[in-house]
Amino acid sequence: MDENLIVSVGPHIKDTATTKGIMWAVVFSLIPAGIAGVFIFGINSLYAMMISITTAVLTETAVLAFRKTEVSAALDGSAVLTGLLLAYNLPPGAPLWLPVVGSVFAIAIGKQVFGGLGHNIFNPALAGRAFLMVSWPVYMTSWQNPRWVPDAVSTATPLAILKEASRGGPGLNYQPPPFGYIDLFLGNRGGCIGEVCVAALLIGAAFLFLRKIITWHIPITYISTVALLSRMFNGRAGFFSGDALFFILTGGLALGAFFMATDYVTSPLTAKGRIIFGLGCGILTFVIRKFSGYPEGVSYSILIMNSAVPLIDKYTHPKWFGKK
Amino acid sequence: MTAMREFYGGIHPDSFKLDTAGKSIKKAFIPKRVVVPLLQHTGSPAEAVVKAGDTVKAGSLIGKAAGYVSGNVHASISGKVAKIAYSETPVFSRVLSVWIESDGARQEPDAVEQVDAAAFPKEKLLEIIREAGIVGLGGAAFPTHVKLSPPKDKPIHTVILNGAECEPYLTCDERLMIENPREIAKGLEIVAKILDAKNVYIAIEDNKPLAIQAMKKQSSEYRARSAGCKIEVAVLKTKYPQGAEKQVIKALLDREVPERGLPMDVGCVVQNVGTVFAIYEAVYLKKPLIERVVTISGPCMAQPANVKVRVGTLLRDMVDYLGGFKKEPQKIIIGGPMMGITQYTIDVPLTKRVSGVLFFPKEEIREDREDVCIRCGRCVDACPMRLSPTTLMHRVKKENFLEAKNLGIVDCYECGACAYICPAKIPLLDYMKFGRAKLKTVC
C-alpha cells in the first residue's frame, strides 16, 4: 500500500467552484437579456450574437495556438462571454461584419496581447466596442425602434435625444415615442441589443448575486452614484431636481454596472477597492453624459477606471490582522 | 446566552463529522508494541533514561526533558524496552525512539485520586504538569508548562478553552466535552489558578450543541465554586479556521494579536480541550500523558471512531483494532483535511501531536490543474489574517520574497482557506509555505 500513497501539501479538500464554471454561469445569466434583444429588435440580433461569439472563440483558438499555449482554454467560457457582451453592445441594425471585426480586436488586442485570461487590463468587450465606436461612428450610432413601432428604422436613444435637445439641435422638434419608466425598464426604446431590457438584465444579475459570483460593491455603488449626481445636477429646475430613475434606466448602465464593471480580471481585489471603482465609474459616467460630445458614457468610464485598478489595488491592500 | 461571534474571513467546508460525532469514545486499545519517539513536541528532544532490556511500567519516565522548552516522555505500556532506535514519525521525519514490547503485565498506570488537588499551590501544579510531560494537544505540541509560565511583563487576564474544533472530520474534542465535562472544567480551573486569570471562556462552535449543553452545566457549577472569577460558555459561528488561537481571541474579545505576536501579548492563553483533560488527569489522578483521544475516520474506514490511543501505538495496529479498511486508502492524513500532513507510510507511531487520522480512497482525491489567477478576490475574502493571498502568490512566483514579507506573509499560519476557495485551483498554500520557508533562510 505504501507505494500507492500520495503525499501532497494541503488542503486536501477543495471548494467545487471552477473558473470555467464561473464563466459559463455569467454567460447563462446573460441569456434573458439576449432573448429580450431578439424579441425586441428581431432575428438580426441573434445573428449578431452568434457571429460575435464564433469569431471570438476562433480568434482565441488561433492566438493561443500561435502562442503555443493550451488551446482548449478557448472553450473555458471567457471568449464566449466576451463575444456575447460585444454583441450586446452593438446597435441592432449594424452590418454583420461589425461584430466580426470587433470580436477579433477584443480578443486579440483587448485580451491576448496582454497575456491572455487574467492578464488584461481593460475589459475586452468594452475595448472592442470602443474600437468600433471610434472607427465606424455612424454604424455604431444608427439606432432602430423596437419591432412593433411603425417607424422601425432610424430613431435615437432617449439619451441621444436629450443630448440633441440640450444643444438646441433638431431634437427640439423631434417627436419620439413617449418614454415612460415602464418602457425604459422593459426595453420599449432604441438602444444596443443587450442593454435595453433592464428587467432581463436584473434577472440575470439576481442569478449572479445568488450564486455569489458578484457582490453589491461595484454595481450598487456605481448606480447609486449616477442616480445621486443625476438627481443633483441633471434637472431643469435647479439643484436636486433631476430625474434619477430616468438616468439609471437609460443607456448601458444596467448592462455595464452588473456585467462589465464587475468583470473579475479588470476590477479591484478588495471590497474597499471595489467601492472606489464603482464610485469612479459613476462619476465618470455622469461627467461624460453631461459635458462631453457623447450622449452615453458607461463604456468609456469603465475603461478609464480599468486603467486605475492597479493603483487602487496598491492603496487598498488590506491592513492585515494585528498590523499596527 | 451570548450572540454568535465570528472573525473576518473563513470558509465553510462540509463537516463530515457525523461519522464519529454521535459515538462515544472507544476504550483504550492496549497494543502489543509501541514506538515512543523522544521528540513529540515543539522544542528539544528528550533524552532517553532507559536502555534496551530495561523493564518499564505504564507511566514510568523513559525520556527526560532536555532544556526548558522540552518535554518528558513516558512509557505508554508496561513491558520491556526492545531497542532505542530511529523511527518514522508523522511530522518530524525520523526521530530517536524507545521501542517497547508488552509483557502482559498490568497496563494501567497507578492512578491515585488526589482529592485535595484543588488546594495545591501554583508552583506545585506547574511542576506536576511539567513532570507529566503535557504538551498542547491541539497540534502544535508546545510544552504546556512553558506556555503556562508567561514572562512577568505579560500578565494574563483571560484563559480560553478552545473547543472550536473547526477541521472537518475531527470530533475528539467534541466527544471529550460531552463525556468528560466535569474533568475538563476541573482542569480549566487549574489553568486559571496557575495564571491568576480573572476571566475564563469556553469557546465552542455552534455545530456542537451537545457539547455546549454539557459545558454550560459545568460552567454554572464552576461559577458557584470560584468567587470573583468570570466564566462564560461562548458560542462561536461555525467556520474554518475558527479554532486557530488568534481567531478564537478575535471572535471572543474582538482583540487582535499583534503581527508576529502571541496570545499573551493581549493577555490571553488558549488551551485545547485534550490538553486541559490531560492536566486534570495529571493533577487529580497523578497520571502522566500516555494516552489521548484520536479521531480515526475517512471514507476508507470500516468503522470510523474516536478512540483513546496509547502514545506510540503503531497506526497499522490501530487500524486493525478498528476493523480495518473497506476501501484501500491512497492518502493517509494525520490531522484534519485542511492542515493535515500526508504520510508516506502506514508504519508510523501515533504521537502526542496526533488528533486525527484520515484515510482517503482514490476516488476522493482531486488532482486539479493549476489555472491562471482571474483576480476574483475570493482568497482575499477567505483569509482569516486579512492578507491578500493572490498578491503574495505573485510575489513568491517572481521570487520577490522581501516584498512578500512587507505584505504580511510572515503572519500566514498556513490554514489553507485560500487554496480551498480558489476557483482556478492555484496551490496557494504551496506558495505561502515556500515563501515563508524562504524568508526564514534569507532574512
Short mmCIF file of N, CA and C in Angstrom, two decimals, chain B residues 127-196:
data_model
loop_
_atom_site.label_atom_id
_atom_site.label_comp_id
_atom_site.label_asym_id
_atom_site.label_seq_id
_atom_site.Cartn_x
_atom_site.Cartn_y
_atom_site.Cartn_z
N GLU B 127 4.58 22.23 38.39
CA GLU B 127 5.59 21.17 38.44
C GLU B 127 4.98 19.83 38.04
N ILE B 128 3.74 19.59 38.50
CA ILE B 128 3.06 18.34 38.13
C ILE B 128 2.88 18.28 36.62
N ILE B 129 2.47 19.42 36.04
CA ILE B 129 2.25 19.46 34.60
C ILE B 129 3.55 19.20 33.84
N ARG B 130 4.62 19.77 34.34
CA ARG B 130 5.91 19.58 33.68
C ARG B 130 6.36 18.13 33.78
N GLU B 131 6.23 17.58 34.98
CA GLU B 131 6.63 16.18 35.19
C GLU B 131 5.85 15.23 34.30
N ALA B 132 4.55 15.54 34.11
CA ALA B 132 3.68 14.62 33.37
C ALA B 132 3.92 14.67 31.87
N GLY B 133 4.79 15.57 31.42
CA GLY B 133 5.09 15.63 30.00
C GLY B 133 3.92 16.13 29.16
N ILE B 134 3.14 17.06 29.73
CA ILE B 134 1.96 17.52 29.00
C ILE B 134 2.37 18.57 27.97
N VAL B 135 1.87 18.37 26.75
CA VAL B 135 2.13 19.33 25.68
C VAL B 135 0.78 19.68 25.06
N GLY B 136 0.75 20.76 24.29
CA GLY B 136 -0.50 21.19 23.66
C GLY B 136 -1.02 20.12 22.72
N LEU B 137 -2.23 19.64 22.96
CA LEU B 137 -2.73 18.54 22.14
C LEU B 137 -3.54 19.03 20.95
N GLY B 138 -3.53 20.33 20.69
CA GLY B 138 -4.25 20.86 19.55
C GLY B 138 -3.50 20.69 18.25
N GLY B 139 -2.25 20.26 18.32
CA GLY B 139 -1.48 20.03 17.10
C GLY B 139 -0.07 20.57 17.17
N ALA B 140 0.14 21.69 17.83
CA ALA B 140 1.48 22.27 17.86
C ALA B 140 2.37 21.62 18.91
N ALA B 141 1.77 20.96 19.89
CA ALA B 141 2.52 20.23 20.92
C ALA B 141 3.56 21.09 21.60
N PHE B 142 3.20 22.31 21.93
CA PHE B 142 4.11 23.17 22.67
C PHE B 142 4.06 22.76 24.14
N PRO B 143 5.24 22.61 24.80
CA PRO B 143 5.22 22.17 26.20
C PRO B 143 4.34 23.08 27.05
N THR B 144 3.36 22.48 27.72
CA THR B 144 2.36 23.27 28.43
C THR B 144 2.94 24.04 29.60
N HIS B 145 3.91 23.46 30.32
CA HIS B 145 4.44 24.17 31.49
C HIS B 145 5.13 25.46 31.07
N VAL B 146 5.65 25.50 29.84
CA VAL B 146 6.26 26.74 29.34
C VAL B 146 5.17 27.73 28.97
N LYS B 147 4.12 27.22 28.32
CA LYS B 147 3.02 28.10 27.91
C LYS B 147 2.35 28.72 29.12
N LEU B 148 2.29 27.95 30.22
CA LEU B 148 1.62 28.47 31.41
C LEU B 148 2.58 29.26 32.30
N SER B 149 3.76 29.56 31.80
CA SER B 149 4.69 30.41 32.55
C SER B 149 5.08 31.60 31.70
N PRO B 150 4.14 32.47 31.40
CA PRO B 150 4.47 33.63 30.58
C PRO B 150 5.38 34.56 31.35
N PRO B 151 6.16 35.40 30.65
CA PRO B 151 7.05 36.34 31.35
C PRO B 151 6.24 37.31 32.21
N LYS B 152 6.91 37.87 33.25
CA LYS B 152 6.21 38.73 34.21
C LYS B 152 5.58 39.95 33.55
N ASP B 153 6.18 40.41 32.43
CA ASP B 153 5.66 41.64 31.84
C ASP B 153 4.46 41.37 30.92
N LYS B 154 3.99 40.12 30.89
CA LYS B 154 2.80 39.82 30.09
C LYS B 154 1.75 39.19 31.00
N PRO B 155 1.07 40.01 31.78
CA PRO B 155 0.06 39.44 32.70
C PRO B 155 -1.10 38.84 31.91
N ILE B 156 -1.63 37.75 32.42
CA ILE B 156 -2.73 37.07 31.73
C ILE B 156 -4.02 37.33 32.48
N HIS B 157 -5.02 37.88 31.77
CA HIS B 157 -6.31 38.09 32.44
C HIS B 157 -7.39 37.14 31.94
N THR B 158 -7.12 36.49 30.79
CA THR B 158 -8.17 35.63 30.22
C THR B 158 -7.63 34.27 29.83
N VAL B 159 -8.31 33.24 30.24
CA VAL B 159 -7.99 31.88 29.82
C VAL B 159 -9.13 31.40 28.93
N ILE B 160 -8.79 30.85 27.79
CA ILE B 160 -9.83 30.40 26.87
C ILE B 160 -9.66 28.90 26.61
N LEU B 161 -10.72 28.14 26.82
CA LEU B 161 -10.72 26.73 26.47
C LEU B 161 -11.14 26.64 25.01
N ASN B 162 -10.29 26.10 24.17
CA ASN B 162 -10.57 26.06 22.75
C ASN B 162 -11.34 24.81 22.37
N GLY B 163 -12.67 24.95 22.36
CA GLY B 163 -13.49 23.81 21.97
C GLY B 163 -14.06 24.00 20.57
N ALA B 164 -13.38 24.81 19.75
CA ALA B 164 -13.91 25.12 18.43
C ALA B 164 -13.85 23.92 17.49
N GLU B 165 -12.70 23.27 17.42
CA GLU B 165 -12.51 22.08 16.57
C GLU B 165 -13.12 22.29 15.18
N CYS B 166 -12.47 23.17 14.41
CA CYS B 166 -13.06 23.58 13.15
C CYS B 166 -12.73 22.67 11.99
N GLU B 167 -11.70 21.81 12.10
CA GLU B 167 -11.34 20.96 10.97
C GLU B 167 -12.47 19.95 10.72
N PRO B 168 -12.81 19.72 9.44
CA PRO B 168 -13.79 18.67 9.14
C PRO B 168 -13.29 17.31 9.63
N TYR B 169 -14.17 16.43 9.84
CA TYR B 169 -13.92 15.04 10.27
C TYR B 169 -13.57 14.89 11.74
N LEU B 170 -12.85 15.84 12.33
CA LEU B 170 -12.37 15.64 13.69
C LEU B 170 -13.45 15.91 14.73
N THR B 171 -13.62 14.98 15.66
CA THR B 171 -14.63 15.14 16.71
C THR B 171 -14.11 14.75 18.07
N CYS B 172 -12.78 14.58 18.22
CA CYS B 172 -12.27 14.10 19.51
C CYS B 172 -12.53 15.09 20.63
N ASP B 173 -12.33 16.38 20.37
CA ASP B 173 -12.58 17.38 21.41
C ASP B 173 -14.05 17.45 21.76
N GLU B 174 -14.89 17.36 20.72
CA GLU B 174 -16.34 17.43 20.94
C GLU B 174 -16.78 16.29 21.86
N ARG B 175 -16.33 15.08 21.57
CA ARG B 175 -16.74 13.93 22.39
C ARG B 175 -16.20 14.05 23.81
N LEU B 176 -15.00 14.56 23.96
CA LEU B 176 -14.44 14.73 25.30
C LEU B 176 -15.30 15.68 26.11
N MET B 177 -15.76 16.75 25.46
CA MET B 177 -16.59 17.72 26.19
C MET B 177 -17.93 17.12 26.57
N ILE B 178 -18.47 16.25 25.70
CA ILE B 178 -19.76 15.63 26.00
C ILE B 178 -19.61 14.58 27.11
N GLU B 179 -18.51 13.81 27.07
CA GLU B 179 -18.38 12.69 28.00
C GLU B 179 -17.66 13.02 29.29
N ASN B 180 -16.75 13.98 29.26
CA ASN B 180 -16.00 14.30 30.49
C ASN B 180 -16.02 15.78 30.83
N PRO B 181 -17.20 16.40 30.86
CA PRO B 181 -17.20 17.85 31.09
C PRO B 181 -16.69 18.23 32.47
N ARG B 182 -16.97 17.40 33.45
CA ARG B 182 -16.57 17.71 34.82
C ARG B 182 -15.04 17.77 34.93
N GLU B 183 -14.41 16.76 34.32
CA GLU B 183 -12.95 16.70 34.40
C GLU B 183 -12.33 17.89 33.67
N ILE B 184 -12.93 18.25 32.53
CA ILE B 184 -12.39 19.37 31.76
C ILE B 184 -12.53 20.67 32.56
N ALA B 185 -13.69 20.82 33.21
CA ALA B 185 -13.89 22.04 34.00
C ALA B 185 -12.86 22.11 35.13
N LYS B 186 -12.58 20.97 35.74
CA LYS B 186 -11.60 20.97 36.83
C LYS B 186 -10.21 21.31 36.30
N GLY B 187 -9.88 20.77 35.13
CA GLY B 187 -8.59 21.08 34.54
C GLY B 187 -8.50 22.57 34.22
N LEU B 188 -9.60 23.12 33.74
CA LEU B 188 -9.64 24.54 33.39
C LEU B 188 -9.42 25.41 34.63
N GLU B 189 -10.00 24.98 35.73
CA GLU B 189 -9.81 25.72 36.98
C GLU B 189 -8.34 25.77 37.34
N ILE B 190 -7.65 24.65 37.14
CA ILE B 190 -6.23 24.59 37.47
C ILE B 190 -5.47 25.60 36.62
N VAL B 191 -5.78 25.63 35.33
CA VAL B 191 -5.08 26.56 34.44
C VAL B 191 -5.33 28.00 34.87
N ALA B 192 -6.58 28.30 35.18
CA ALA B 192 -6.92 29.67 35.60
C ALA B 192 -6.19 30.03 36.89
N LYS B 193 -6.07 29.04 37.76
CA LYS B 193 -5.39 29.29 39.03
C LYS B 193 -3.91 29.58 38.80
N ILE B 194 -3.27 28.78 37.95
CA ILE B 194 -1.84 28.97 37.69
C ILE B 194 -1.58 30.36 37.12
N LEU B 195 -2.49 30.81 36.26
CA LEU B 195 -2.25 32.08 35.58
C LEU B 195 -2.85 33.28 36.29
N ASP B 196 -3.61 33.04 37.38
CA ASP B 196 -4.26 34.15 38.08
C ASP B 196 -5.23 34.88 37.17
#
